[in-house]
Short mmCIF file of C-alpha atoms in Angstrom, two decimals:
data_model
loop_
_atom_site.label_atom_id
_atom_site.label_comp_id
_atom_site.label_asym_id
_atom_site.label_seq_id
_atom_site.Cartn_x
_atom_site.Cartn_y
_atom_site.Cartn_z
CA MET B 23 0.00 0.00 0.00
CA ARG B 24 1.41 3.37 -0.94
CA ASN B 25 2.09 6.17 1.50
CA ARG B 26 -0.70 8.21 -0.04
CA THR B 27 -3.33 5.68 1.08
CA VAL B 28 -1.97 5.59 4.61
CA TYR B 29 -1.88 9.37 4.78
CA LEU B 30 -5.45 9.57 3.45
CA LEU B 31 -6.74 7.07 6.01
CA ALA B 32 -4.92 8.84 8.80
CA ALA B 33 -6.37 12.19 7.69
CA VAL B 34 -9.91 10.78 7.55
CA PHE B 35 -9.66 9.18 11.00
CA ALA B 36 -8.10 12.26 12.57
CA ALA B 37 -10.66 14.60 10.98
CA ALA B 38 -13.60 12.47 12.09
CA GLY B 39 -12.31 12.19 15.65
CA LEU B 40 -11.47 15.87 15.99
CA ALA B 41 -14.77 16.97 14.41
CA LEU B 42 -16.86 14.96 16.88
CA PHE B 43 -14.64 16.11 19.72
CA ALA B 44 -15.11 19.76 18.71
CA TYR B 45 -18.89 19.26 18.38
CA LYS B 46 -19.17 17.94 21.93
CA VAL B 47 -16.99 20.69 23.35
CA LEU B 48 -18.33 23.68 21.39
CA ALA B 49 -21.96 22.75 20.76
CA LEU B 50 -22.77 20.61 23.80
CA ASP B 51 -20.47 22.30 26.34
CA PHE B 52 -18.82 19.12 27.47
CA PRO B 53 -15.98 20.10 29.85
CA LEU B 54 -12.37 19.45 28.83
CA THR B 55 -11.23 18.86 32.39
CA PRO B 56 -12.72 16.86 35.28
CA GLY B 57 -13.44 20.23 36.89
CA ASP B 58 -15.00 20.63 40.28
CA ALA B 59 -16.34 17.20 41.02
CA PRO B 60 -19.81 17.67 42.56
CA ASP B 61 -20.96 15.49 45.40
CA ASN B 62 -22.99 13.36 43.02
CA TRP B 63 -22.87 9.59 43.01
CA ALA B 64 -24.09 7.09 40.47
CA VAL B 65 -25.38 3.84 41.96
CA GLU B 66 -26.32 0.73 40.04
CA THR B 67 -27.98 -2.40 41.41
CA ARG B 68 -27.94 -5.61 39.39
CA VAL B 69 -30.17 -8.53 40.34
CA THR B 70 -29.53 -11.83 38.56
CA PHE B 71 -31.35 -15.12 39.01
CA GLN B 72 -32.52 -18.24 37.20
CA ALA B 73 -36.21 -18.16 36.25
CA ALA B 74 -38.05 -21.48 36.57
CA GLY B 75 -40.33 -20.97 33.57
CA GLY B 76 -43.43 -19.60 35.30
CA PRO B 77 -44.46 -16.17 36.59
CA VAL B 78 -41.65 -14.12 38.10
CA ALA B 79 -41.74 -11.24 40.57
CA VAL B 80 -38.75 -9.19 41.73
CA ARG B 81 -39.30 -6.87 44.68
CA LEU B 82 -36.55 -4.35 45.26
CA PHE B 83 -36.30 -1.55 47.82
CA ILE B 84 -35.47 1.75 46.14
CA PRO B 85 -34.28 4.86 47.99
CA ARG B 86 -36.18 8.11 48.29
CA ASN B 87 -35.27 11.72 48.95
CA THR B 88 -34.12 12.66 52.43
CA ARG B 89 -32.99 15.89 54.04
CA ALA B 90 -29.38 15.11 53.17
CA TYR B 91 -29.75 13.32 49.83
CA THR B 92 -31.69 14.01 46.65
CA ILE B 93 -32.36 11.41 43.97
CA LEU B 94 -31.67 13.26 40.71
CA ASP B 95 -32.51 10.51 38.27
CA GLN B 96 -33.47 6.86 38.39
CA SER B 97 -34.22 4.19 35.82
CA PHE B 98 -34.83 0.48 35.46
CA VAL B 99 -33.47 -1.79 32.73
CA SER B 100 -35.68 -4.87 32.79
CA ARG B 101 -36.83 -6.04 29.39
CA GLY B 102 -40.25 -7.67 29.42
CA TYR B 103 -41.02 -6.82 33.04
CA ALA B 104 -43.92 -4.66 34.23
CA LEU B 105 -42.98 -2.08 36.84
CA ALA B 106 -45.08 -0.93 39.78
CA MET B 107 -44.18 1.21 42.79
CA GLU B 108 -45.56 1.10 46.30
CA LEU B 109 -44.74 2.83 49.57
CA THR B 110 -44.22 0.50 52.53
CA PRO B 111 -43.43 1.35 56.17
CA ASP B 112 -39.81 0.33 55.51
CA GLY B 113 -39.36 2.41 52.33
CA ARG B 114 -40.28 2.55 48.66
CA MET B 115 -40.47 -0.77 46.89
CA ALA B 116 -40.44 -1.52 43.17
CA SER B 117 -42.21 -4.64 41.96
CA LEU B 118 -41.16 -6.04 38.59
CA THR B 119 -43.37 -8.82 37.34
CA ARG B 120 -43.46 -11.01 34.26
CA ARG B 121 -46.01 -13.64 33.32
CA GLN B 122 -43.49 -16.17 32.16
CA ALA B 123 -39.72 -16.29 32.18
CA LYS B 124 -37.15 -19.06 31.93
CA GLY B 125 -33.40 -19.13 32.16
CA PRO B 126 -30.97 -16.44 33.36
CA GLN B 127 -32.59 -13.09 34.12
CA THR B 128 -31.00 -9.71 34.88
CA VAL B 129 -32.62 -6.58 36.25
CA TYR B 130 -30.78 -3.26 36.55
CA PHE B 131 -31.76 -0.30 38.70
CA ARG B 132 -29.72 2.90 38.41
CA PHE B 133 -30.02 6.22 40.16
CA LEU B 134 -28.04 9.39 40.78
CA ILE B 135 -27.62 10.87 44.26
CA HIS B 136 -26.78 14.44 45.20
CA ARG B 137 -25.59 15.07 48.74
CA ALA B 138 -26.45 18.42 50.27
CA GLU B 139 -23.68 20.63 51.67
CA PRO B 140 -23.47 21.41 54.50
CA ALA B 141 -25.01 18.39 56.17
CA PRO B 142 -28.51 19.15 57.52
CA PRO B 143 -29.45 18.53 61.18
CA PRO B 144 -30.82 15.10 62.24
CA PRO B 145 -34.25 14.31 60.76
CA GLN B 146 -37.35 14.86 62.83
CA ALA B 147 -38.84 11.76 64.46
CA GLU B 148 -42.56 11.74 63.91
CA PRO B 149 -44.57 10.27 66.79
CA ALA B 150 -45.72 6.81 65.87
CA PRO B 151 -46.99 3.76 67.79
CA VAL B 152 -44.23 1.36 68.72
CA GLN B 153 -44.71 -2.09 67.22
CA PRO B 154 -43.15 -4.82 69.37
CA PRO B 155 -41.36 -7.59 67.47
CA PRO B 156 -43.24 -10.88 66.88
CA TRP B 157 -40.96 -12.83 69.20
CA LYS B 158 -42.27 -15.73 71.26
CA THR B 159 -41.11 -18.18 73.92
CA LEU B 160 -37.32 -18.29 74.27
CA ARG B 161 -36.55 -15.20 72.18
CA LEU B 162 -39.14 -13.14 74.04
CA ILE B 163 -37.69 -14.22 77.39
CA ALA B 164 -34.17 -13.40 76.19
CA ALA B 165 -35.24 -9.94 74.97
CA ARG B 166 -36.87 -9.14 78.32
CA ALA B 167 -33.74 -10.33 80.13
CA LEU B 168 -31.64 -7.92 78.05
CA LEU B 169 -34.05 -5.09 78.84
CA ASP B 170 -33.74 -5.80 82.56
CA GLN B 171 -29.95 -5.72 82.25
CA ILE B 172 -29.78 -2.28 80.60
CA ARG B 173 -32.53 -0.47 82.51
CA ASN B 174 -30.08 0.86 85.10
CA GLU B 175 -27.36 1.78 82.58
CA GLY B 176 -28.92 5.00 81.30
CA GLU B 177 -31.79 7.40 81.69
CA THR B 178 -32.34 8.33 78.06
CA ALA B 179 -33.35 6.21 75.10
CA THR B 180 -30.01 6.86 73.40
CA ALA B 181 -28.05 5.76 76.46
CA LEU B 182 -30.10 2.57 76.74
CA ALA B 183 -29.57 1.86 73.05
CA GLN B 184 -25.81 2.32 73.41
CA ALA B 185 -25.74 -0.04 76.39
CA LEU B 186 -27.74 -2.60 74.44
CA ILE B 187 -25.46 -2.34 71.39
CA LYS B 188 -22.45 -2.82 73.66
CA ARG B 189 -23.90 -6.06 75.01
CA LEU B 190 -24.93 -7.39 71.62
CA ALA B 191 -21.58 -6.54 69.97
CA ALA B 192 -19.48 -7.97 72.80
CA THR B 193 -16.82 -10.47 71.84
CA ASP B 194 -18.37 -13.03 74.17
CA PRO B 195 -22.08 -12.10 74.50
CA ASP B 196 -24.14 -13.62 77.27
CA ASP B 197 -26.75 -16.33 76.73
CA ALA B 198 -29.64 -13.88 76.26
CA ALA B 199 -27.83 -11.94 73.52
CA ARG B 200 -26.65 -15.14 71.88
CA SER B 201 -30.20 -16.50 71.78
CA LEU B 202 -31.37 -13.45 69.84
CA LEU B 203 -28.37 -13.06 67.56
CA GLY B 204 -28.09 -16.69 66.52
CA LYS B 205 -25.00 -17.91 64.71
CA THR B 206 -24.47 -14.82 62.52
CA ALA B 207 -23.88 -11.79 64.73
CA GLY B 208 -23.03 -9.27 62.00
CA ALA B 209 -23.86 -5.57 62.03
CA GLU B 210 -27.20 -6.12 60.24
CA ARG B 211 -28.32 -8.69 62.78
CA ILE B 212 -27.19 -6.56 65.74
CA VAL B 213 -29.16 -3.45 64.69
CA ASP B 214 -32.24 -5.54 63.84
CA VAL B 215 -32.18 -7.21 67.26
CA ALA B 216 -31.47 -3.90 69.02
CA ALA B 217 -34.45 -2.25 67.32
CA GLY B 218 -36.68 -5.16 68.35
CA VAL B 219 -35.53 -5.20 71.99
CA LEU B 220 -35.94 -1.42 72.33
CA ALA B 221 -39.42 -1.62 70.77
CA LEU B 222 -40.31 -4.27 73.34
CA GLY B 223 -39.39 -1.72 76.02
CA GLY B 224 -41.55 0.97 74.43
CA ILE B 225 -38.67 2.86 72.78
CA HIS B 226 -39.18 3.94 69.18
CA ALA B 227 -36.16 2.59 67.24
CA ARG B 228 -35.53 1.26 63.76
CA SER B 229 -32.74 -0.45 61.86
CA VAL B 230 -31.53 1.36 58.73
CA HIS B 231 -29.61 -0.18 55.83
CA GLY B 232 -27.68 1.57 53.10
CA ILE B 233 -24.38 1.91 51.32
CA ALA B 234 -21.20 3.89 51.85
CA LEU B 235 -20.64 6.55 49.19
CA ALA B 236 -16.95 5.98 48.54
CA GLU B 237 -14.85 5.15 45.52
CA SER B 238 -12.85 1.98 44.82
CA GLN B 239 -15.27 -0.39 46.56
CA LYS B 240 -15.02 -3.85 45.01
CA PRO B 241 -17.55 -5.17 45.79
CA VAL B 242 -19.91 -2.75 47.52
CA HIS B 243 -21.30 -4.09 50.78
CA THR B 244 -24.36 -2.75 52.53
CA VAL B 245 -23.91 -0.92 55.84
CA HIS B 246 -26.30 -0.94 58.80
CA TRP B 247 -27.04 1.35 61.71
CA LEU B 248 -29.65 2.00 64.40
CA GLU B 249 -31.87 5.06 64.75
CA VAL B 250 -33.50 5.89 68.10
CA ALA B 251 -36.23 8.51 68.50
CA GLU B 252 -35.59 10.94 71.32
CA ALA B 253 -36.72 14.54 71.90
CA GLY B 254 -38.38 14.66 68.47
CA ALA B 255 -35.28 13.65 66.48
CA TRP B 256 -33.67 10.47 65.23
CA HIS B 257 -30.31 9.71 66.85
CA ARG B 258 -28.10 7.41 64.82
CA MET B 259 -25.45 4.92 65.99
CA THR B 260 -23.53 2.10 64.39
CA ALA B 261 -23.27 -1.48 65.61
CA ASP B 262 -19.68 -0.83 66.68
CA PRO B 263 -19.48 0.50 70.28
CA ALA B 264 -15.91 1.69 69.65
CA ALA B 265 -17.05 3.91 66.73
CA PRO B 266 -20.73 4.68 67.32
CA GLU B 267 -20.95 7.74 65.07
CA VAL B 268 -22.43 7.04 61.64
CA PRO B 269 -20.07 8.31 58.89
CA ALA B 270 -21.35 11.22 56.82
CA GLY B 271 -21.05 9.20 53.62
CA TRP B 272 -23.49 6.47 54.62
CA PHE B 273 -26.54 6.71 52.41
CA PRO B 274 -29.85 5.32 53.80
CA TRP B 275 -31.63 2.91 51.44
CA TRP B 276 -34.32 1.02 53.34
CA ARG B 277 -35.40 0.23 56.89
CA GLY B 278 -36.60 -2.79 58.85
CA THR B 279 -35.66 -6.44 58.80
CA GLY B 280 -36.51 -7.15 55.15
CA LYS B 281 -33.95 -7.93 52.46
CA MET B 282 -33.10 -5.40 49.78
CA ALA B 283 -34.21 -7.69 46.94
CA GLN B 284 -36.56 -10.66 46.90
CA VAL B 285 -37.25 -12.94 43.96
CA ASP B 286 -40.33 -15.13 43.52
CA GLY B 287 -40.37 -17.69 40.74
CA GLY B 288 -36.59 -17.85 40.43
CA SER B 289 -33.57 -19.44 42.08
CA HIS B 290 -29.99 -18.50 42.91
CA PRO B 291 -30.65 -14.75 43.20
CA LYS B 292 -27.55 -12.58 43.33
CA LEU B 293 -27.33 -8.88 44.10
CA ARG B 294 -24.42 -6.69 43.05
CA ILE B 295 -24.11 -2.96 43.78
CA THR B 296 -21.75 -0.57 42.02
CA VAL B 297 -21.01 2.93 43.31
CA GLU B 298 -19.08 5.53 41.38
CA ARG B 299 -18.64 9.28 41.69
CA ALA B 300 -20.73 10.84 38.94
CA ALA B 301 -19.28 12.71 36.00
CA ASP B 302 -18.84 16.43 35.79
CA GLN B 303 -21.86 18.53 36.61
CA THR B 304 -22.15 19.75 33.03
CA ILE B 305 -22.41 16.23 31.72
CA VAL B 306 -24.77 15.22 34.51
CA ASP B 307 -27.03 18.14 33.67
CA SER B 308 -26.90 17.40 29.98
CA LEU B 309 -27.82 13.76 30.49
CA SER B 310 -30.78 14.70 32.67
CA GLN B 311 -32.18 16.94 29.95
CA ASP B 312 -33.89 15.87 26.77
CA ARG B 313 -32.28 18.37 24.44
CA ALA B 314 -31.68 16.25 21.38
CA GLN B 315 -32.00 12.64 20.37
CA ALA B 316 -28.76 12.80 18.43
CA LYS B 317 -27.03 13.92 21.56
CA ASN B 318 -28.09 10.78 23.43
CA LEU B 319 -27.03 8.51 20.62
CA VAL B 320 -23.72 10.10 19.82
CA THR B 321 -22.47 11.70 22.97
CA SER B 322 -23.79 9.66 25.86
CA ALA B 323 -23.10 6.19 24.50
CA MET B 324 -20.58 5.35 27.23
CA ALA B 325 -22.79 6.82 29.98
CA SER B 326 -25.62 4.50 28.94
CA LEU B 327 -23.58 1.42 29.84
CA PRO B 328 -23.94 -0.25 33.24
CA LEU B 329 -21.66 1.32 35.84
CA GLU B 330 -19.68 -1.87 36.23
CA VAL B 331 -18.94 -1.87 32.50
CA GLN B 332 -18.16 1.85 32.57
CA GLN B 333 -15.46 1.23 35.16
CA VAL B 334 -13.88 -1.34 32.85
CA TYR B 335 -13.93 1.04 29.89
CA ARG B 336 -12.40 3.85 31.93
CA VAL B 337 -9.31 1.64 31.96
CA LEU B 338 -9.56 0.09 28.50
CA LEU B 339 -10.02 3.39 26.66
CA VAL B 340 -6.64 4.72 27.83
CA VAL B 341 -4.79 1.56 26.75
CA PRO B 342 -4.54 2.73 23.09
CA LEU B 343 -2.84 5.91 24.30
CA GLY B 344 -0.35 3.78 26.22
CA VAL B 345 0.23 1.70 23.10
CA LEU B 346 0.83 4.89 21.07
CA LEU B 347 3.39 6.00 23.65
CA LEU B 348 5.04 2.58 23.42
CA VAL B 349 5.30 2.91 19.64
CA VAL B 350 6.90 6.35 20.01
CA LEU B 351 9.38 5.15 22.64
CA ARG B 352 10.41 2.12 20.57
CA ASN B 353 10.21 3.33 16.94
CA VAL B 354 11.15 6.99 17.32
CA ILE B 355 13.32 7.13 20.43
CA GLY B 356 14.70 3.59 20.16
CA LEU B 357 14.13 2.42 23.73
CA LYS B 358 14.37 -1.38 23.97
CA SER B 359 11.81 -3.41 25.91
CA PHE B 360 10.52 -6.97 26.18
CA GLY B 361 7.56 -7.97 24.08
CA THR B 362 5.24 -5.79 22.05
CA PHE B 363 2.63 -4.88 24.64
CA MET B 364 4.21 -6.22 27.84
CA PRO B 365 5.11 -2.75 29.24
CA VAL B 366 1.52 -1.55 28.74
CA LEU B 367 0.13 -4.60 30.56
CA ILE B 368 2.61 -4.09 33.38
CA ALA B 369 1.49 -0.44 33.53
CA LEU B 370 -2.10 -1.65 33.98
CA ALA B 371 -0.95 -3.82 36.89
CA PHE B 372 0.76 -0.75 38.40
CA ARG B 373 -2.68 0.89 38.64
CA GLU B 374 -3.62 -1.67 41.28
CA THR B 375 -0.25 -2.12 43.01
CA GLN B 376 0.78 1.56 42.87
CA LEU B 377 4.00 2.52 41.15
CA LEU B 378 6.65 1.99 43.83
CA TRP B 379 5.31 -1.35 45.03
CA GLY B 380 4.77 -2.42 41.43
CA ILE B 381 8.39 -1.77 40.45
CA VAL B 382 9.71 -3.56 43.55
CA LEU B 383 7.47 -6.60 43.14
CA PHE B 384 8.06 -6.84 39.40
CA THR B 385 11.85 -6.71 39.89
CA VAL B 386 11.84 -9.32 42.66
CA ILE B 387 9.64 -11.79 40.78
CA VAL B 388 11.53 -11.46 37.50
CA ALA B 389 14.85 -11.84 39.33
CA ILE B 390 13.69 -15.01 41.08
CA GLY B 391 12.19 -16.41 37.88
CA LEU B 392 15.30 -15.59 35.86
CA ALA B 393 17.59 -17.32 38.38
CA ILE B 394 15.47 -20.49 38.29
CA ARG B 395 15.15 -20.30 34.51
CA LEU B 396 18.92 -20.05 33.98
CA TRP B 397 19.43 -23.02 36.28
CA MET B 398 16.90 -25.01 34.24
CA GLU B 399 19.23 -24.77 31.25
CA ASN B 400 21.13 -27.66 32.76
CA LEU B 401 18.01 -29.82 32.61
CA ARG B 402 17.64 -29.43 28.82
CA LEU B 403 13.83 -29.36 28.88
CA LEU B 404 11.59 -28.96 25.86
CA VAL B 405 10.10 -25.51 25.26
CA VAL B 406 6.54 -26.08 26.46
CA PRO B 407 7.44 -27.97 29.68
CA ARG B 408 10.11 -25.36 30.36
CA LEU B 409 7.58 -22.52 30.05
CA ALA B 410 5.17 -24.42 32.27
CA ALA B 411 7.89 -24.85 34.89
CA VAL B 412 8.72 -21.14 34.77
CA LEU B 413 5.01 -20.30 35.16
CA ILE B 414 4.81 -22.52 38.24
CA VAL B 415 7.89 -20.84 39.69
CA VAL B 416 6.39 -17.38 39.05
CA VAL B 417 3.09 -18.31 40.72
CA GLY B 418 4.97 -19.82 43.66
CA ALA B 419 7.12 -16.69 44.02
CA MET B 420 3.98 -14.51 43.98
CA ALA B 421 2.39 -16.66 46.71
CA VAL B 422 5.54 -16.56 48.86
CA LEU B 423 5.75 -12.77 48.51
CA SER B 424 2.09 -12.40 49.47
CA VAL B 425 2.53 -14.56 52.59
CA ALA B 426 5.74 -12.79 53.58
CA SER B 427 4.10 -9.38 53.10
CA ALA B 428 1.13 -10.44 55.21
CA GLN B 429 3.40 -11.69 57.99
CA LEU B 430 5.38 -8.44 57.95
CA GLY B 431 2.25 -6.27 57.80
CA LEU B 432 3.19 -4.83 54.39
CA THR B 433 -0.21 -4.54 52.73
CA GLY B 434 1.32 -3.22 49.51
CA GLY B 435 3.04 -6.56 48.96
CA LEU B 436 -0.31 -8.38 48.86
CA SER B 437 -1.08 -6.69 45.55
CA VAL B 438 1.52 -8.87 43.83
CA ALA B 439 -1.35 -11.23 42.93
CA LEU B 440 -2.65 -8.55 40.53
CA PHE B 441 0.32 -8.94 38.19
CA PRO B 442 -0.42 -10.86 34.96
CA MET B 443 1.50 -14.07 35.61
CA VAL B 444 1.62 -15.10 31.95
CA ILE B 445 3.28 -11.80 31.04
CA LEU B 446 5.76 -12.24 33.88
CA THR B 447 6.49 -15.77 32.66
CA MET B 448 7.12 -14.64 29.11
CA THR B 449 9.29 -11.78 30.41
CA VAL B 450 11.45 -14.26 32.33
CA GLU B 451 11.69 -16.55 29.30
CA ARG B 452 12.54 -13.72 26.91
CA MET B 453 15.10 -12.25 29.30
CA SER B 454 16.81 -15.62 29.73
CA VAL B 455 17.03 -16.09 25.95
CA ILE B 456 18.66 -12.66 25.53
CA TRP B 457 20.93 -13.47 28.49
CA ASP B 458 22.19 -16.57 26.65
CA GLU B 459 22.42 -15.03 23.18
CA ARG B 460 23.64 -11.48 23.82
CA GLY B 461 24.89 -11.54 27.37
CA PRO B 462 23.73 -10.18 30.74
CA ARG B 463 24.25 -6.56 29.74
CA ASP B 464 21.64 -6.61 26.94
CA ALA B 465 19.22 -8.61 29.09
CA VAL B 466 19.42 -6.15 31.99
CA GLN B 467 19.27 -3.22 29.56
CA GLN B 468 16.01 -4.44 28.03
CA GLY B 469 14.61 -5.26 31.46
CA VAL B 470 15.29 -1.72 32.67
CA GLY B 471 13.90 -0.36 29.40
CA SER B 472 10.68 -2.31 29.94
CA LEU B 473 10.31 -0.87 33.44
CA VAL B 474 10.94 2.65 32.15
CA VAL B 475 8.32 2.27 29.39
CA ALA B 476 5.84 0.72 31.85
CA THR B 477 6.40 3.58 34.30
CA VAL B 478 5.89 6.28 31.66
CA CYS B 479 2.76 4.50 30.37
CA TYR B 480 1.42 4.21 33.92
CA LEU B 481 1.97 7.92 34.63
CA LEU B 482 0.16 8.83 31.41
CA MET B 483 -2.67 6.30 31.58
CA SER B 484 -3.51 6.97 35.24
CA HIS B 485 -3.68 10.74 34.92
CA PRO B 486 -7.21 11.97 35.79
CA LEU B 487 -7.29 14.34 32.82
CA VAL B 488 -6.42 11.54 30.38
CA GLU B 489 -9.06 9.23 31.86
CA HIS B 490 -11.63 12.01 31.66
CA LEU B 491 -10.85 12.90 28.04
CA PHE B 492 -10.82 9.37 26.66
CA PHE B 493 -13.94 8.26 28.56
CA GLN B 494 -16.03 11.33 27.77
CA PHE B 495 -14.58 11.68 24.25
CA PRO B 496 -13.93 8.12 23.00
CA GLU B 497 -13.72 9.53 19.45
CA LEU B 498 -10.17 10.53 20.36
CA LEU B 499 -9.29 6.89 19.68
CA LEU B 500 -9.59 7.76 15.97
CA VAL B 501 -6.90 10.40 16.42
CA VAL B 502 -4.69 7.86 18.21
CA LEU B 503 -5.29 5.38 15.38
CA ALA B 504 -4.28 8.01 12.82
CA ALA B 505 -1.06 8.69 14.72
CA VAL B 506 -0.24 4.96 14.89
CA LEU B 507 -0.80 4.61 11.12
CA LEU B 508 1.57 7.49 10.44
CA LEU B 509 4.20 6.05 12.79
CA GLY B 510 3.80 2.71 11.01
CA ARG B 511 5.29 4.27 7.86
CA TYR B 512 8.18 5.89 9.68
CA SER B 513 11.49 4.40 8.54
CA GLY B 514 13.98 7.02 9.68
CA TYR B 515 16.63 6.87 12.35
CA ARG B 516 15.73 6.49 16.00
CA LEU B 517 17.09 9.09 18.42
CA THR B 518 19.33 6.52 20.11
CA GLU B 519 20.71 5.52 16.70
CA LEU B 520 21.67 9.13 15.96
CA TYR B 521 23.75 9.07 19.13
CA ARG B 522 25.08 5.58 18.38
CA PHE B 523 26.20 6.40 14.83
CA ARG B 524 27.43 9.89 15.62
CA PRO B 525 31.11 8.94 14.93
CA LEU B 526 30.16 8.00 11.34
CA ALA B 527 28.77 11.50 10.81
CA GLY B 528 32.06 13.04 11.90
CA GLY B 529 31.10 13.72 15.49
CA GLN B 530 33.13 12.83 18.56
CA PRO B 531 32.56 9.29 19.90
#
């Protein structure tokens, strides 16, 4: 193919990418920088189950506005299901029903939360009749025994609740507490039991369940706390007596002893929650408005994906930029490295291990693997068994490092398991081959070069501005593709070669 064709393709790709980029920036006011991140959070709930072939009903608690939080937008993705809403004493509940369904089913519920600043005062507790729990026989006797124990430990409802929580959350609870808690004495069970015991004593209390609004939660677990009515206000406390104050980022979802999601007509239900800080306010506003159909199709394609998938693409969309940087470093500058894409994959692992720990762990594992691999030369193994043996050594070294880090209290060392072991294995194999053919100097030189390329790629790919641009403007991939095509036709000298061959040009060696 002639250069003209490559140049034409590169021009078309670059023009298309830049034109769409300019349209989103100039016409739709998409921000070029992450900007001032508002206190908005996108939450997605995914319910999966196996339908038996008959009628199916999915009941899911959904949050509602409070004094501290406002639901900006919410939507369901449930093809073929009829949706109905109802208000229950424990919160709003969505019922999704279908006459007949068979096989794997998935229901998505997404909403956007805005947290008010500053935090409002505690909500008002409306007077309401206290409903005692439906406990009988042994559990009722145990609850009354607990009430008798805490009556003299405080004069207010809050003090009694704190004394009760302390007894229920004790490392070795007494027989009465153990009878009510059962075998699973987690935070959810403790606040449910505490609310029931206090209600039995005429104190208005309720268990509240929600999520923590924080980034990098994999997976997201529900959190639980107790609310006690006193002096016309709800007083909140956690199930941990050592840290009773409820964190400001805990978002209330539903109340009572019910489960968040219930499935009738299906088996093996699974619930997965994803929480992510929402995009820039401009984009959030634009997505909540119905300005143009073309805008939804062209500009909000990534935002329409499930949050879990969005998190994956926030990483994947910057990989082409790392690959472009790798091409520049190898074909223009002349930096040597192992493999074609190995430095970029190592850079992705650095995102989880952090840079310093990643470099240390990578160096240690490759050094151990290389020593074992060079010793295996004496065994004269075939290629495939030799690679398998190196892989086993790499996995064993990773496990030993993880155990040693755990014993020493070095949590950063536990992230060694996030390294791609196949890439490490091929790095060890490639380095050993170069060691044999060209000597230790070239092998170490390429190893250091790979770490340098991986470090530069990591610094570029993990920059917040780069992530923002390539996720909100994925059309920039066309520009990157155009640049790669142009670099693919480059046949000139590399910068390192200019220095290497400088004596031939008459310069000083």
